[in-house]
JSON list of C-alpha atoms in Angstrom, two decimals:
[
{"chain": "A", "resi": 1, "resn": "UNK", "atom": "CA", "xyz": [116.17, -71.29, 7.38]},
{"chain": "A", "resi": 2, "resn": "UNK", "atom": "CA", "xyz": [113.46, -70.20, 9.79]},
{"chain": "A", "resi": 3, "resn": "UNK", "atom": "CA", "xyz": [112.59, -67.19, 11.85]},
{"chain": "A", "resi": 4, "resn": "UNK", "atom": "CA", "xyz": [115.07, -68.12, 14.61]},
{"chain": "A", "resi": 5, "resn": "UNK", "atom": "CA", "xyz": [117.95, -68.03, 12.16]},
{"chain": "A", "resi": 6, "resn": "UNK", "atom": "CA", "xyz": [116.71, -64.77, 10.67]},
{"chain": "A", "resi": 7, "resn": "UNK", "atom": "CA", "xyz": [116.40, -63.21, 14.15]},
{"chain": "A", "resi": 8, "resn": "UNK", "atom": "CA", "xyz": [119.99, -64.30, 14.89]},
{"chain": "A", "resi": 9, "resn": "UNK", "atom": "CA", "xyz": [121.19, -62.79, 11.60]},
{"chain": "A", "resi": 10, "resn": "UNK", "atom": "CA", "xyz": [119.38, -59.51, 12.37]},
{"chain": "A", "resi": 11, "resn": "UNK", "atom": "CA", "xyz": [120.96, -59.29, 15.84]},
{"chain": "A", "resi": 12, "resn": "UNK", "atom": "CA", "xyz": [124.45, -60.02, 14.50]},
{"chain": "A", "resi": 13, "resn": "UNK", "atom": "CA", "xyz": [124.10, -57.37, 11.79]},
{"chain": "A", "resi": 14, "resn": "UNK", "atom": "CA", "xyz": [122.81, -54.73, 14.23]},
{"chain": "A", "resi": 15, "resn": "UNK", "atom": "CA", "xyz": [125.74, -55.45, 16.58]},
{"chain": "A", "resi": 16, "resn": "UNK", "atom": "CA", "xyz": [128.25, -55.28, 13.71]},
{"chain": "A", "resi": 17, "resn": "UNK", "atom": "CA", "xyz": [126.78, -51.99, 12.48]},
{"chain": "A", "resi": 18, "resn": "UNK", "atom": "CA", "xyz": [127.04, -50.52, 15.99]},
{"chain": "A", "resi": 19, "resn": "UNK", "atom": "CA", "xyz": [130.67, -51.64, 16.26]},
{"chain": "A", "resi": 20, "resn": "UNK", "atom": "CA", "xyz": [131.36, -49.74, 13.02]},
{"chain": "A", "resi": 21, "resn": "UNK", "atom": "CA", "xyz": [129.71, -46.58, 14.34]},
{"chain": "A", "resi": 22, "resn": "UNK", "atom": "CA", "xyz": [126.54, -46.99, 12.32]},
{"chain": "A", "resi": 23, "resn": "UNK", "atom": "CA", "xyz": [124.09, -46.27, 15.11]},
{"chain": "A", "resi": 24, "resn": "UNK", "atom": "CA", "xyz": [122.31, -43.24, 16.57]},
{"chain": "A", "resi": 25, "resn": "UNK", "atom": "CA", "xyz": [121.75, -40.77, 14.87]},
{"chain": "A", "resi": 26, "resn": "UNK", "atom": "CA", "xyz": [121.78, -43.20, 11.93]},
{"chain": "A", "resi": 27, "resn": "UNK", "atom": "CA", "xyz": [118.46, -44.99, 11.69]},
{"chain": "A", "resi": 28, "resn": "UNK", "atom": "CA", "xyz": [118.97, -48.40, 10.11]},
{"chain": "A", "resi": 29, "resn": "UNK", "atom": "CA", "xyz": [116.36, -51.14, 10.10]},
{"chain": "A", "resi": 30, "resn": "UNK", "atom": "CA", "xyz": [117.53, -54.68, 9.41]},
{"chain": "A", "resi": 31, "resn": "UNK", "atom": "CA", "xyz": [115.13, -57.38, 8.26]},
{"chain": "A", "resi": 32, "resn": "UNK", "atom": "CA", "xyz": [115.86, -60.80, 6.90]},
{"chain": "A", "resi": 33, "resn": "UNK", "atom": "CA", "xyz": [113.85, -63.58, 5.37]},
{"chain": "A", "resi": 34, "resn": "UNK", "atom": "CA", "xyz": [115.56, -66.90, 4.72]},
{"chain": "A", "resi": 35, "resn": "UNK", "atom": "CA", "xyz": [118.96, -65.21, 4.56]},
{"chain": "A", "resi": 36, "resn": "UNK", "atom": "CA", "xyz": [117.83, -62.37, 2.28]},
{"chain": "A", "resi": 37, "resn": "UNK", "atom": "CA", "xyz": [118.66, -59.20, 4.22]},
{"chain": "A", "resi": 38, "resn": "UNK", "atom": "CA", "xyz": [117.15, -55.77, 3.58]},
{"chain": "A", "resi": 39, "resn": "UNK", "atom": "CA", "xyz": [118.73, -52.64, 5.04]},
{"chain": "A", "resi": 40, "resn": "UNK", "atom": "CA", "xyz": [116.43, -49.61, 5.15]},
{"chain": "A", "resi": 41, "resn": "UNK", "atom": "CA", "xyz": [116.66, -46.21, 6.78]},
{"chain": "A", "resi": 42, "resn": "UNK", "atom": "CA", "xyz": [119.20, -43.42, 6.88]},
{"chain": "A", "resi": 43, "resn": "UNK", "atom": "CA", "xyz": [122.91, -42.93, 7.52]},
{"chain": "A", "resi": 44, "resn": "UNK", "atom": "CA", "xyz": [124.88, -39.70, 7.91]},
{"chain": "A", "resi": 45, "resn": "UNK", "atom": "CA", "xyz": [127.73, -40.27, 5.45]},
{"chain": "A", "resi": 46, "resn": "UNK", "atom": "CA", "xyz": [128.02, -41.87, 2.03]},
{"chain": "A", "resi": 47, "resn": "UNK", "atom": "CA", "xyz": [130.80, -44.24, 3.14]},
{"chain": "A", "resi": 48, "resn": "UNK", "atom": "CA", "xyz": [128.39, -45.73, 5.70]},
{"chain": "A", "resi": 49, "resn": "UNK", "atom": "CA", "xyz": [126.19, -47.07, 2.89]},
{"chain": "A", "resi": 50, "resn": "UNK", "atom": "CA", "xyz": [128.90, -49.42, 1.68]},
{"chain": "A", "resi": 51, "resn": "UNK", "atom": "CA", "xyz": [130.14, -50.19, 5.21]},
{"chain": "A", "resi": 52, "resn": "UNK", "atom": "CA", "xyz": [126.64, -51.29, 6.26]},
{"chain": "A", "resi": 53, "resn": "UNK", "atom": "CA", "xyz": [126.33, -53.54, 3.23]},
{"chain": "A", "resi": 54, "resn": "UNK", "atom": "CA", "xyz": [129.76, -55.07, 3.86]},
{"chain": "A", "resi": 55, "resn": "UNK", "atom": "CA", "xyz": [128.91, -55.65, 7.52]},
{"chain": "A", "resi": 56, "resn": "UNK", "atom": "CA", "xyz": [125.73, -57.51, 6.57]},
{"chain": "A", "resi": 57, "resn": "UNK", "atom": "CA", "xyz": [127.41, -59.51, 3.82]},
{"chain": "A", "resi": 58, "resn": "UNK", "atom": "CA", "xyz": [130.02, -60.82, 6.27]},
{"chain": "A", "resi": 59, "resn": "UNK", "atom": "CA", "xyz": [127.46, -62.52, 8.53]},
{"chain": "A", "resi": 60, "resn": "UNK", "atom": "CA", "xyz": [127.11, -66.30, 8.30]},
{"chain": "A", "resi": 61, "resn": "UNK", "atom": "CA", "xyz": [123.78, -67.30, 6.78]},
{"chain": "A", "resi": 62, "resn": "UNK", "atom": "CA", "xyz": [123.33, -64.14, 4.72]},
{"chain": "A", "resi": 63, "resn": "UNK", "atom": "CA", "xyz": [122.70, -65.06, 1.09]},
{"chain": "A", "resi": 64, "resn": "UNK", "atom": "CA", "xyz": [121.93, -61.63, -0.32]},
{"chain": "A", "resi": 65, "resn": "UNK", "atom": "CA", "xyz": [121.80, -58.00, 0.85]},
{"chain": "A", "resi": 66, "resn": "UNK", "atom": "CA", "xyz": [119.35, -55.42, -0.48]},
{"chain": "A", "resi": 67, "resn": "UNK", "atom": "CA", "xyz": [120.78, -52.05, 0.51]},
{"chain": "A", "resi": 68, "resn": "UNK", "atom": "CA", "xyz": [118.02, -49.42, 0.49]},
{"chain": "A", "resi": 69, "resn": "UNK", "atom": "CA", "xyz": [119.78, -46.97, 2.81]},
{"chain": "A", "resi": 70, "resn": "UNK", "atom": "CA", "xyz": [119.93, -43.27, 2.01]},
{"chain": "A", "resi": 71, "resn": "UNK", "atom": "CA", "xyz": [122.25, -40.51, 3.24]},
{"chain": "A", "resi": 72, "resn": "UNK", "atom": "CA", "xyz": [120.47, -37.93, 5.36]},
{"chain": "A", "resi": 73, "resn": "UNK", "atom": "CA", "xyz": [122.57, -35.37, 7.15]},
{"chain": "A", "resi": 74, "resn": "UNK", "atom": "CA", "xyz": [121.00, -34.01, 10.33]},
{"chain": "A", "resi": 75, "resn": "UNK", "atom": "CA", "xyz": [120.63, -30.28, 10.44]},
{"chain": "A", "resi": 76, "resn": "UNK", "atom": "CA", "xyz": [122.52, -28.66, 13.28]},
{"chain": "A", "resi": 77, "resn": "UNK", "atom": "CA", "xyz": [120.96, -25.78, 15.11]}
]
C-alpha cells in the first residue's frame, strides 16, 4: 500500500467522521501509513472517542487504528 492509498483512507475517514458530527470544534488529525491509522487531537464528548475509532475501522484498507484522541470540553463564555 502506498501513499495514494493512505491519502484515500485519510479522506474517507475524515468524511466519515464529519458525517458522524465529529468535526469543528473537535480537532481530529488522521494519518495513515500502509493501512495503520493514527487518530490524534481532541473531541468534545467521551462517546466520540469510540465513534471515531469505529468510523476508521470500517474503512476498506485499514489494518489497525491507534486512537490517541482525548476529550477536551471547550469553555463557554
